[in-house]
Amino acid sequence: MSVSMTAGWRSFRRYRASQWLAAARLMVAKRIVQAGWYKRRDVSTTRRPGRLYTFRLQQSEYFDGQRFRIDSYDIPFSHGMDWQQSRREALVGIRLRGWSWLRTEGLKEEHALEALLDFIATENGFTYRAEPYELSLRIQHACWWLGYHDRADVIVMQYVADAAARLRWLTEEHLSNNHLLENGFALCWAGLILDNASYRSRGLDILRTAWQSQVLPSGSHSEQSPMYQHILLARCIETIALMRNCSKVAEAGFLVPVVASLAGWLSYLQWRNGAFPVINDSVERPLPEFSELSAALSALGIDQQQPVVAGPQVRLTNDSFECCFDVSGMEPAHCPGHAHSDSLQLLLNVHGESLLVDPGTSTYAAGEQRSRERSVYFHNTVHLRGDDPAELLGAFRLGRSPGVKLMNVSVNEVLAELTSTYRHQRQVQLNSHELKVVDEISSEEPAFACWLVDKKTGPVLKNGMLTTKFVTIQFHGVVGIELSEFQYAVDFGLFKEAVAVKVEFWRRLETRFILREASMS
């Protein structure tokens, strides 16, 4: 058996029986769609949608009629251009072809239409077939553009109708993650813009079922990525507003508690400086900004629901420290594609500035960079030499994964345990002037704690202590300390400098982050 086949099996064995059935159905559905055996609908007599969208929520993609800005790439627009962007990372092409640039503030409608018509005219010549996720994004943003500007361009509306007809066959129940939710939003929106009750009903059914399993009691989305939670919250807000504007608000009633929970969890996670902890595949400042989403919620009359149970991350805070402690495994277990090997990691801000940072996510392309950013070795936790508690396979797959248990949580103390080929127990205690971390590991082999320190804090190692701008870091139980340069990602393709502090120890390590004014008194 080939390496790729072995990796695939070790990843896909996580599937539940329902996922295997859904995957088999999708294989058949793709053949049906490729053969054109699906029902199309003529939209030439469809009425103008009216101005159904009232929010223009921010997107990172940009278009001014002459060039696209996708992540760190500038892509010139021209007739017959290369929409596939096959020479760039796949994510760049997906974002370009996902049409979110239609939301660019100030984009002239005639420039947007020109780009849309060029894409539609050249799509048949593409050497790939759009995956359901990408198709969903196109439908959503085309619907937004038609509804926000009250347009009834027949070619664009016909494209949306044909895309929705294909997507109805291609929904991704086998993944049961954010992709499936995007499928549901796309079908719901297409149904409302095209006045098609069948699409709308199918989309709402998907959303109703998917949200029952994808929102945790704490309000966190099951994939535990603040970035994707921002995106999904924005989709929910726009869906509720759209349903209200179409006089179908009752049908979207199930989304209101979902939105309240999602927003409450993001409010809980957010740093005081407005950024977010970078957890799993995420970025430091996701778009739309949370302040913008909160304003939209207020406009809809929906209150945020603060978490009432412990979630996958626990925050310890006081006037000086903000600590985010990851006490979850690699979730969701059936589809952990966006998960990183960061269990029991600490992220830390002091006086509103980042001190302990995450390696981040700069790319989705399989390779050394993606593997390094997902692996345990540069997260703020403990590992053995060459032994990642998670078996990472490719860019999005996972074989073996650790078990994690939250053992105790209070206002100023958290205790959690990881079980893999070894047992790692981490206790975090916070008081007014100090954060103390105690790590105990069951292995007789030497262990390593990594602390990824933001370089702007000016870390200096002297006499076994690390001095930074606001805190002195003391280590007890140390065998050796090694420092190295590291670039961490705050967004796709955007890096900042850090210092990786690797602390070797046996069995037990105590690390104390002491405010410098306290340590000097």
Coordinates of C-alpha atoms in Angstrom, one line a residue:
M1 CA 0.0 0.0 0.0
S2 CA 1.4 3.4 -1.0
V3 CA 2.2 6.1 1.6
S4 CA -0.6 8.3 0.4
M5 CA -3.1 5.5 0.6
T6 CA -1.9 4.6 4.1
A7 CA -2.2 8.2 5.2
G8 CA -5.7 8.5 3.7
W9 CA -6.9 5.4 5.5
R10 CA -5.4 6.5 8.9
S11 CA -7.3 9.8 8.5
F12 CA -10.6 8.5 7.1
R13 CA -10.9 5.8 9.6
R14 CA -12.1 8.6 11.9
Y15 CA -15.3 8.8 9.9
R16 CA -18.6 7.8 11.4
A17 CA -20.8 5.4 9.6
S18 CA -23.0 8.3 8.4
Q19 CA -20.0 10.0 7.0
W20 CA -19.0 7.0 5.0
L21 CA -22.5 6.8 3.5
A22 CA -22.4 10.5 2.7
A23 CA -19.0 10.2 1.1
A24 CA -20.3 7.3 -1.1
R25 CA -23.4 9.4 -2.0
L26 CA -21.2 12.3 -3.0
M27 CA -19.1 10.1 -5.3
V28 CA -22.2 9.1 -7.2
A29 CA -23.5 12.7 -7.1
K30 CA -20.4 14.1 -8.7
R31 CA -20.8 11.7 -11.7
I32 CA -24.4 12.8 -12.0
V33 CA -23.4 16.5 -12.0
Q34 CA -20.5 15.9 -14.5
A35 CA -22.9 14.2 -16.8
G36 CA -25.4 17.1 -16.6
W37 CA -28.2 14.9 -15.2
Y38 CA -29.6 17.5 -12.9
K39 CA -32.6 19.8 -13.3
R40 CA -31.9 23.3 -14.4
R41 CA -34.2 26.3 -14.0
D42 CA -34.7 29.2 -16.4
V43 CA -34.5 32.5 -14.5
S44 CA -35.1 34.9 -17.4
T45 CA -38.5 35.8 -16.0
T46 CA -37.3 36.0 -12.3
R47 CA -38.2 39.4 -10.8
R48 CA -35.7 41.8 -9.4
P49 CA -34.7 40.7 -5.9
G50 CA -35.0 44.1 -4.3
R51 CA -32.4 45.4 -1.9
L52 CA -32.4 42.3 0.4
Y53 CA -28.9 42.7 1.9
T54 CA -28.4 45.6 4.2
F55 CA -25.0 44.7 5.6
R56 CA -21.6 45.1 3.8
L57 CA -19.4 43.1 6.2
Q58 CA -15.6 43.4 5.6
Q59 CA -13.7 40.8 3.6
S60 CA -9.9 40.6 3.2
E61 CA -10.2 40.2 -0.6
Y62 CA -10.2 43.4 -2.7
F63 CA -10.9 44.4 -6.3
D64 CA -10.9 47.9 -7.8
G65 CA -11.7 47.0 -11.4
Q66 CA -8.1 46.7 -12.4
R67 CA -6.5 44.4 -9.9
F68 CA -7.4 41.9 -7.2
R69 CA -5.7 41.8 -3.9
I70 CA -5.8 38.2 -2.4
D71 CA -3.7 37.8 0.8
S72 CA -0.3 39.2 -0.1
Y73 CA -0.8 38.8 -3.9
D74 CA -1.7 41.4 -6.5
I75 CA -3.4 39.8 -9.5
P76 CA -4.1 42.1 -12.5
F77 CA -7.6 41.8 -14.1
S78 CA -7.8 41.3 -17.9
H79 CA -10.3 39.7 -20.2
G80 CA -9.6 36.0 -20.5
M81 CA -7.3 36.1 -17.4
D82 CA -6.1 33.0 -15.6
W83 CA -8.8 32.5 -13.1
Q84 CA -7.4 29.2 -12.0
Q85 CA -4.1 30.7 -10.7
S86 CA -2.7 27.2 -10.8
R87 CA 0.9 28.4 -10.2
R88 CA -0.1 29.9 -6.9
E89 CA -1.1 28.3 -3.6
A90 CA -4.6 26.7 -4.0
L91 CA -6.1 29.0 -1.3
V92 CA -5.3 32.0 -3.5
G93 CA -7.3 30.6 -6.4
I94 CA -10.2 29.5 -4.1
R95 CA -10.5 33.1 -2.7
L96 CA -10.2 34.6 -6.2
R97 CA -12.9 32.3 -7.6
G98 CA -15.0 32.6 -4.5
W99 CA -16.0 36.1 -5.5
S100 CA -15.8 37.7 -2.0
W101 CA -14.1 40.7 -3.7
L102 CA -17.5 41.6 -4.9
R103 CA -18.0 43.2 -1.5
T104 CA -15.1 45.7 -1.9
E105 CA -16.3 49.1 -0.7
G106 CA -16.4 51.5 -3.6
L107 CA -16.3 48.9 -6.3
K108 CA -18.3 50.1 -9.3
E109 CA -21.1 47.8 -10.3
E110 CA -20.0 47.9 -14.0
H111 CA -16.5 46.7 -13.0
A112 CA -17.9 43.9 -10.9
L113 CA -20.2 42.8 -13.7
E114 CA -17.3 42.9 -16.2
A115 CA -15.3 40.5 -14.0
L116 CA -18.2 38.2 -13.3
L117 CA -19.0 37.9 -17.0
D118 CA -15.4 37.2 -17.9
F119 CA -15.3 34.4 -15.3
I120 CA -18.6 32.9 -16.5
A121 CA -17.4 33.0 -20.1
T122 CA -14.1 31.2 -19.4
E123 CA -15.1 28.7 -16.7
N124 CA -15.9 26.0 -19.2
G125 CA -12.3 26.0 -20.2
F126 CA -11.0 25.3 -16.7
T127 CA -9.0 22.2 -16.3
Y128 CA -10.5 21.5 -12.8
R129 CA -14.0 21.1 -11.5
A130 CA -15.0 23.4 -8.6
E131 CA -15.4 21.7 -5.3
P132 CA -18.6 22.2 -3.4
Y133 CA -17.0 24.6 -0.9
E134 CA -15.7 26.9 -3.6
L135 CA -19.1 26.7 -5.5
S136 CA -20.8 27.7 -2.2
L137 CA -18.7 30.8 -1.8
R138 CA -19.4 31.9 -5.4
I139 CA -23.2 31.5 -4.9
Q140 CA -23.2 33.4 -1.6
H141 CA -21.2 36.4 -2.8
A142 CA -23.1 36.5 -6.1
C143 CA -26.4 36.5 -4.2
W144 CA -25.1 39.3 -1.9
W145 CA -24.1 41.4 -4.9
L146 CA -27.4 40.9 -6.6
G147 CA -29.4 41.6 -3.4
Y148 CA -27.3 44.4 -2.1
H149 CA -27.4 46.4 -5.3
D150 CA -30.9 45.2 -6.3
R151 CA -29.7 43.8 -9.7
A152 CA -31.3 41.2 -12.0
D153 CA -28.6 40.5 -14.5
V154 CA -29.9 37.4 -16.3
I155 CA -26.5 35.9 -17.0
V156 CA -25.4 36.2 -13.4
M157 CA -28.7 35.0 -12.0
Q158 CA -28.7 32.0 -14.4
Y159 CA -25.2 31.1 -13.3
V160 CA -26.3 31.2 -9.7
A161 CA -29.3 29.0 -10.5
D162 CA -27.1 26.4 -12.4
A163 CA -24.5 26.5 -9.6
A164 CA -27.2 25.9 -6.9
A165 CA -28.7 23.1 -9.0
R166 CA -25.3 21.4 -8.9
L167 CA -24.6 22.2 -5.3
R168 CA -27.9 20.6 -4.2
W169 CA -26.4 17.3 -5.3
L170 CA -22.9 18.0 -3.9
T171 CA -23.5 18.9 -0.3
E172 CA -20.6 17.8 2.0
E173 CA -22.3 15.8 4.8
H174 CA -19.3 13.5 4.8
L175 CA -17.2 16.4 6.3
S176 CA -19.9 17.8 8.7
N177 CA -17.8 20.9 9.3
N178 CA -17.7 24.5 8.1
H179 CA -17.9 23.3 4.5
L180 CA -21.3 21.8 5.1
L181 CA -22.5 25.0 6.7
E182 CA -21.3 27.0 3.7
N183 CA -23.3 24.7 1.5
G184 CA -26.4 25.4 3.5
F185 CA -26.0 29.1 3.5
A186 CA -25.4 29.1 -0.3
L187 CA -28.6 27.1 -1.0
C188 CA -30.7 29.2 1.4
W189 CA -29.5 32.5 -0.2
A190 CA -29.9 31.2 -3.7
G191 CA -33.5 30.2 -2.8
L192 CA -34.3 33.6 -1.5
I193 CA -32.7 35.6 -4.4
L194 CA -34.2 33.3 -7.1
D195 CA -37.5 32.9 -5.2
N196 CA -37.0 29.1 -5.2
A197 CA -38.6 27.4 -2.2
S198 CA -36.8 24.1 -2.9
Y199 CA -33.3 25.6 -2.6
R200 CA -34.3 27.6 0.5
S201 CA -35.8 24.7 2.2
R202 CA -32.8 22.4 1.5
G203 CA -30.4 25.0 2.7
L204 CA -32.3 25.6 6.0
D205 CA -32.5 21.9 6.6
I206 CA -28.8 21.6 6.3
L207 CA -28.1 24.5 8.6
R208 CA -30.7 23.3 11.2
T209 CA -29.1 19.8 11.4
A210 CA -25.5 20.9 11.1
W211 CA -25.6 23.6 13.8
Q212 CA -27.0 21.0 16.3
S213 CA -23.7 19.2 16.2
Q214 CA -21.3 22.0 15.3
V215 CA -21.9 24.5 18.1
L216 CA -20.6 23.4 21.5
P217 CA -22.3 24.1 24.9
S218 CA -19.7 26.9 25.5
G219 CA -20.6 28.6 22.2
S220 CA -17.4 27.6 20.4
H221 CA -17.7 26.2 16.9
S222 CA -16.6 22.6 16.9
E223 CA -13.5 23.3 14.8
Q224 CA -12.2 25.8 17.4
S225 CA -10.9 28.4 15.1
P226 CA -11.7 32.0 15.9
M227 CA -11.3 32.9 12.2
Y228 CA -13.8 30.4 11.0
Q229 CA -16.1 31.3 13.8
H230 CA -16.1 34.9 12.7
I231 CA -16.9 33.9 9.2
L232 CA -19.7 31.6 10.2
L233 CA -21.2 34.2 12.6
A234 CA -21.2 36.7 9.8
R235 CA -23.0 34.2 7.5
C236 CA -25.6 33.6 10.2
I237 CA -26.2 37.3 10.8
E238 CA -26.6 37.9 7.0
T239 CA -29.0 35.0 6.8
I240 CA -31.2 36.3 9.6
A241 CA -31.3 39.8 8.1
L242 CA -32.0 38.3 4.6
M243 CA -34.9 36.2 5.9
R244 CA -36.4 39.2 7.7
N245 CA -36.2 41.3 4.6
C246 CA -37.9 38.5 2.7
S247 CA -40.7 38.3 5.4
K248 CA -39.6 34.7 6.3
V249 CA -38.1 35.5 9.7
A250 CA -39.9 32.6 11.4
E251 CA -38.0 30.0 9.3
A252 CA -34.7 31.3 10.5
G253 CA -35.6 31.4 14.2
F254 CA -33.4 28.5 15.0
L255 CA -30.3 30.6 14.1
V256 CA -30.9 33.3 16.8
P257 CA -29.6 31.2 19.7
V258 CA -26.8 29.9 17.6
V259 CA -25.7 33.5 16.8
A260 CA -26.0 34.5 20.4
S261 CA -23.8 31.6 21.5
L262 CA -21.2 32.1 18.8
A263 CA -20.9 35.8 19.6
G264 CA -20.7 35.2 23.3
W265 CA -17.8 32.8 22.9
L266 CA -15.9 35.2 20.7
S267 CA -16.4 38.0 23.2
Y268 CA -15.0 35.7 25.9
L269 CA -11.9 34.8 23.8
Q270 CA -11.0 38.3 22.6
W271 CA -7.9 40.0 23.9
R272 CA -8.4 43.5 25.4
N273 CA -6.4 44.9 22.5
G274 CA -9.1 43.7 20.0
A275 CA -7.1 40.8 18.6
F276 CA -7.9 37.1 19.1
P277 CA -5.8 34.2 20.3
V278 CA -4.5 32.3 17.2
I279 CA -5.9 28.8 17.8
N280 CA -5.7 26.1 15.2
D281 CA -6.0 27.4 11.6
S282 CA -6.7 31.1 12.4
V283 CA -5.3 34.6 12.2
E284 CA -4.7 37.4 14.7
R285 CA -7.4 39.8 13.5
P286 CA -10.1 37.9 11.6
L287 CA -12.5 39.7 9.3
P288 CA -15.2 40.8 9.6
E289 CA -14.0 42.5 12.7
F290 CA -15.9 41.5 15.9
S291 CA -16.9 45.1 16.6
E292 CA -18.6 45.1 13.2
L293 CA -20.4 41.8 13.9
S294 CA -21.5 43.1 17.4
A295 CA -23.0 46.2 15.8
A296 CA -24.9 44.1 13.3
L297 CA -26.2 41.9 16.1
S298 CA -27.4 45.0 18.0
A299 CA -29.1 46.2 14.8
L300 CA -30.9 42.9 14.7
G301 CA -31.8 43.1 18.4
I302 CA -29.9 40.0 19.3
D303 CA -27.9 39.8 22.6
Q304 CA -24.7 37.9 23.1
Q305 CA -24.9 34.9 25.4
Q306 CA -21.8 34.6 27.6
P307 CA -20.5 31.0 28.2
V308 CA -21.9 29.3 31.2
V309 CA -19.8 26.1 30.9
A310 CA -16.0 25.6 30.4
G311 CA -15.1 25.5 26.8
P312 CA -12.1 24.2 24.8
Q313 CA -10.1 27.1 26.0
V314 CA -10.0 28.6 29.5
R315 CA -9.0 32.2 30.2
L316 CA -7.3 33.4 33.3
T317 CA -7.1 37.2 33.6
N318 CA -6.4 40.1 36.0
D319 CA -5.3 43.7 35.5
S320 CA -1.9 42.7 34.1
F321 CA -2.2 39.2 32.6
E322 CA -4.5 37.7 30.0
C323 CA -3.8 34.0 29.6
C324 CA -5.6 31.6 27.2
F325 CA -5.1 27.9 28.1
D326 CA -6.0 25.3 25.4
V327 CA -7.6 22.4 27.2
S328 CA -9.0 20.5 24.2
G329 CA -7.8 17.7 22.0
M330 CA -7.6 17.9 18.2
E331 CA -11.3 18.5 17.3
P332 CA -13.7 17.6 15.9
A333 CA -12.5 14.0 16.2
H334 CA -14.3 13.0 13.0
C335 CA -12.8 15.8 10.9
P336 CA -9.9 17.6 12.5
G337 CA -8.6 19.2 9.2
H338 CA -8.0 22.6 10.7
A339 CA -6.6 21.4 14.1
H340 CA -3.1 21.9 15.3
S341 CA -1.1 19.9 17.8
D342 CA -1.4 22.6 20.4
S343 CA -3.1 20.8 23.3
L344 CA -2.2 22.3 26.7
Q345 CA -0.7 25.4 25.0
L346 CA -0.6 28.8 26.7
L347 CA -1.0 32.1 24.9
L348 CA -0.2 35.1 27.0
N349 CA -0.7 38.9 26.8
V350 CA 0.8 41.2 29.5
H351 CA -0.4 44.8 29.8
G352 CA -2.3 44.4 26.5
E353 CA 0.8 43.3 24.5
S354 CA 1.5 39.8 23.2
L355 CA 4.2 37.8 25.1
L356 CA 3.6 34.1 24.3
V357 CA 2.4 33.7 20.7
D358 CA 1.2 30.9 18.4
P359 CA 3.2 29.8 15.3
G360 CA 0.1 30.8 13.4
T361 CA -1.1 29.7 9.9
S362 CA 0.6 31.2 6.9
T363 CA -0.3 28.6 4.3
Y364 CA -2.6 25.6 3.6
A365 CA -0.2 24.1 1.0
A366 CA 1.2 20.8 2.1
G367 CA 4.9 21.0 2.9
E368 CA 7.5 21.8 5.5
Q369 CA 6.0 25.2 6.5
R370 CA 2.5 23.8 7.0
S371 CA 3.8 20.8 8.9
R372 CA 5.9 23.0 11.2
E373 CA 3.0 25.4 12.0
R374 CA 0.7 22.4 12.8
S375 CA 3.2 20.4 14.8
V376 CA 3.7 20.4 18.6
Y377 CA 7.3 21.6 18.4
F378 CA 6.8 25.3 18.3
H379 CA 3.6 25.6 20.3
N380 CA 3.8 26.7 24.0
T381 CA 3.5 23.3 25.5
V382 CA 5.7 20.2 26.2
H383 CA 6.9 17.4 24.0
L384 CA 9.5 14.6 23.9
R385 CA 12.3 14.6 21.4
G386 CA 10.9 13.7 18.0
D387 CA 7.6 12.6 19.5
D388 CA 4.5 14.6 18.5
P389 CA 1.5 13.4 20.5
A390 CA -0.5 13.9 17.2
E391 CA 0.2 12.0 14.0
L392 CA -0.1 14.8 11.3
L393 CA -0.7 13.5 7.8
G394 CA -0.4 16.0 4.9
A395 CA -1.9 19.4 5.1
F396 CA -5.3 18.6 6.7
R397 CA -5.3 15.0 7.8
L398 CA -4.7 13.3 11.2
G399 CA -3.9 9.8 12.3
R400 CA -3.2 9.3 16.0
S401 CA -4.3 12.1 18.3
P402 CA -3.9 12.7 22.1
G403 CA -6.6 12.5 24.7
V404 CA -7.1 15.7 26.8
K405 CA -8.9 16.0 30.1
L406 CA -9.8 19.1 32.0
M407 CA -9.3 18.1 35.6
N408 CA -10.0 21.3 37.6
V409 CA -10.9 24.9 36.8
S410 CA -11.4 27.9 39.0
V411 CA -11.1 31.7 38.8
N412 CA -7.3 31.6 39.1
E413 CA -6.3 28.0 38.6
V414 CA -6.6 25.4 35.9
L415 CA -5.3 21.8 35.8
A416 CA -5.5 19.6 32.6
E417 CA -3.9 16.4 31.4
L418 CA -2.8 15.1 28.0
T419 CA -2.4 11.4 27.4
S420 CA -0.5 10.1 24.4
T421 CA 2.6 7.9 24.3
Y422 CA 3.3 9.7 27.5
R423 CA 1.2 11.6 30.1
H424 CA 1.6 15.3 30.5
Q425 CA -0.1 17.3 33.3
R426 CA -0.1 21.1 33.3
Q427 CA -1.2 23.3 36.1
V428 CA -1.6 27.1 35.6
Q429 CA -2.0 29.5 38.5
L430 CA -2.5 33.2 38.4
N431 CA -2.2 35.9 41.1
S432 CA -1.8 39.6 41.0
H433 CA 1.9 39.7 40.0
E434 CA 2.7 36.3 38.7
L435 CA 1.6 33.5 36.4
K436 CA 3.0 30.1 37.4
V437 CA 3.0 27.0 35.2
V438 CA 3.9 23.6 36.5
D439 CA 4.5 20.8 34.0
E440 CA 4.8 17.1 35.0
I441 CA 5.5 14.4 32.5
S442 CA 5.5 10.6 33.0
S443 CA 8.4 9.7 30.6
E444 CA 11.9 8.9 31.8
E445 CA 13.2 10.6 28.6
P446 CA 14.2 14.2 28.7
A447 CA 11.3 16.5 27.8
F448 CA 11.2 19.9 26.2
A449 CA 9.0 22.9 27.0
C450 CA 8.7 25.5 24.2
W451 CA 7.9 29.1 24.9
L452 CA 7.4 31.2 21.7
V453 CA 8.2 34.7 22.9
D454 CA 7.3 37.8 20.8
K455 CA 10.5 39.4 19.8
K456 CA 9.2 42.9 20.3
T457 CA 9.2 42.3 24.1
G458 CA 13.0 42.2 23.9
P459 CA 13.8 38.8 25.5
V460 CA 17.3 38.5 27.0
L461 CA 18.6 35.3 28.6
K462 CA 20.9 35.8 31.5
N463 CA 21.8 33.6 34.5
G464 CA 19.1 31.1 33.5
M465 CA 16.4 33.7 33.5
L466 CA 14.6 35.4 30.6
T467 CA 13.9 39.1 30.9
T468 CA 11.3 40.7 28.7
K469 CA 9.6 44.1 28.6
F470 CA 7.1 43.5 31.3
V471 CA 8.0 40.1 32.9
T472 CA 10.9 38.1 34.1
I473 CA 10.6 34.4 33.3
Q474 CA 12.2 32.0 35.8
F475 CA 12.7 28.3 35.3
H476 CA 13.0 25.7 38.0
G477 CA 14.1 22.1 37.2
V478 CA 16.0 23.0 34.1
V479 CA 18.6 20.8 32.4
G480 CA 19.3 23.3 29.6
I481 CA 17.9 26.3 27.7
E482 CA 18.3 27.1 24.0
L483 CA 17.1 30.1 22.1
S484 CA 16.5 30.4 18.3
E485 CA 14.9 32.8 15.9
F486 CA 11.4 32.1 14.7
Q487 CA 8.9 33.7 12.4
Y488 CA 5.3 33.4 13.4
A489 CA 2.3 34.1 11.2
V490 CA -0.3 36.6 12.2
D491 CA -2.2 36.1 8.8
F492 CA -1.7 34.2 5.6
G493 CA 1.7 35.1 4.2
L494 CA 2.2 37.8 6.9
F495 CA 4.9 37.1 9.6
K496 CA 6.4 38.7 12.7
E497 CA 9.5 37.9 14.6
A498 CA 9.7 35.7 17.7
V499 CA 12.3 33.9 19.8
A500 CA 11.7 30.2 20.4
V501 CA 12.8 29.3 24.0
K502 CA 13.4 25.5 24.3
V503 CA 13.7 24.4 27.9
E504 CA 15.0 20.8 28.5
F505 CA 13.9 19.2 31.8
W506 CA 13.3 15.8 33.5
R507 CA 9.9 14.9 34.8
R508 CA 8.9 18.3 36.3
L509 CA 9.4 21.9 35.3
E510 CA 8.1 25.1 37.0
T511 CA 8.0 28.3 34.9
R512 CA 7.1 31.6 36.6
F513 CA 6.2 34.7 34.7
I514 CA 6.7 37.5 37.2
L515 CA 5.9 41.2 36.6
R516 CA 9.2 43.1 36.6
E517 CA 7.9 45.7 39.0
A518 CA 7.1 42.9 41.4
S519 CA 10.4 41.1 40.9
M520 CA 12.4 44.3 41.5
S521 CA 10.5 45.3 44.7

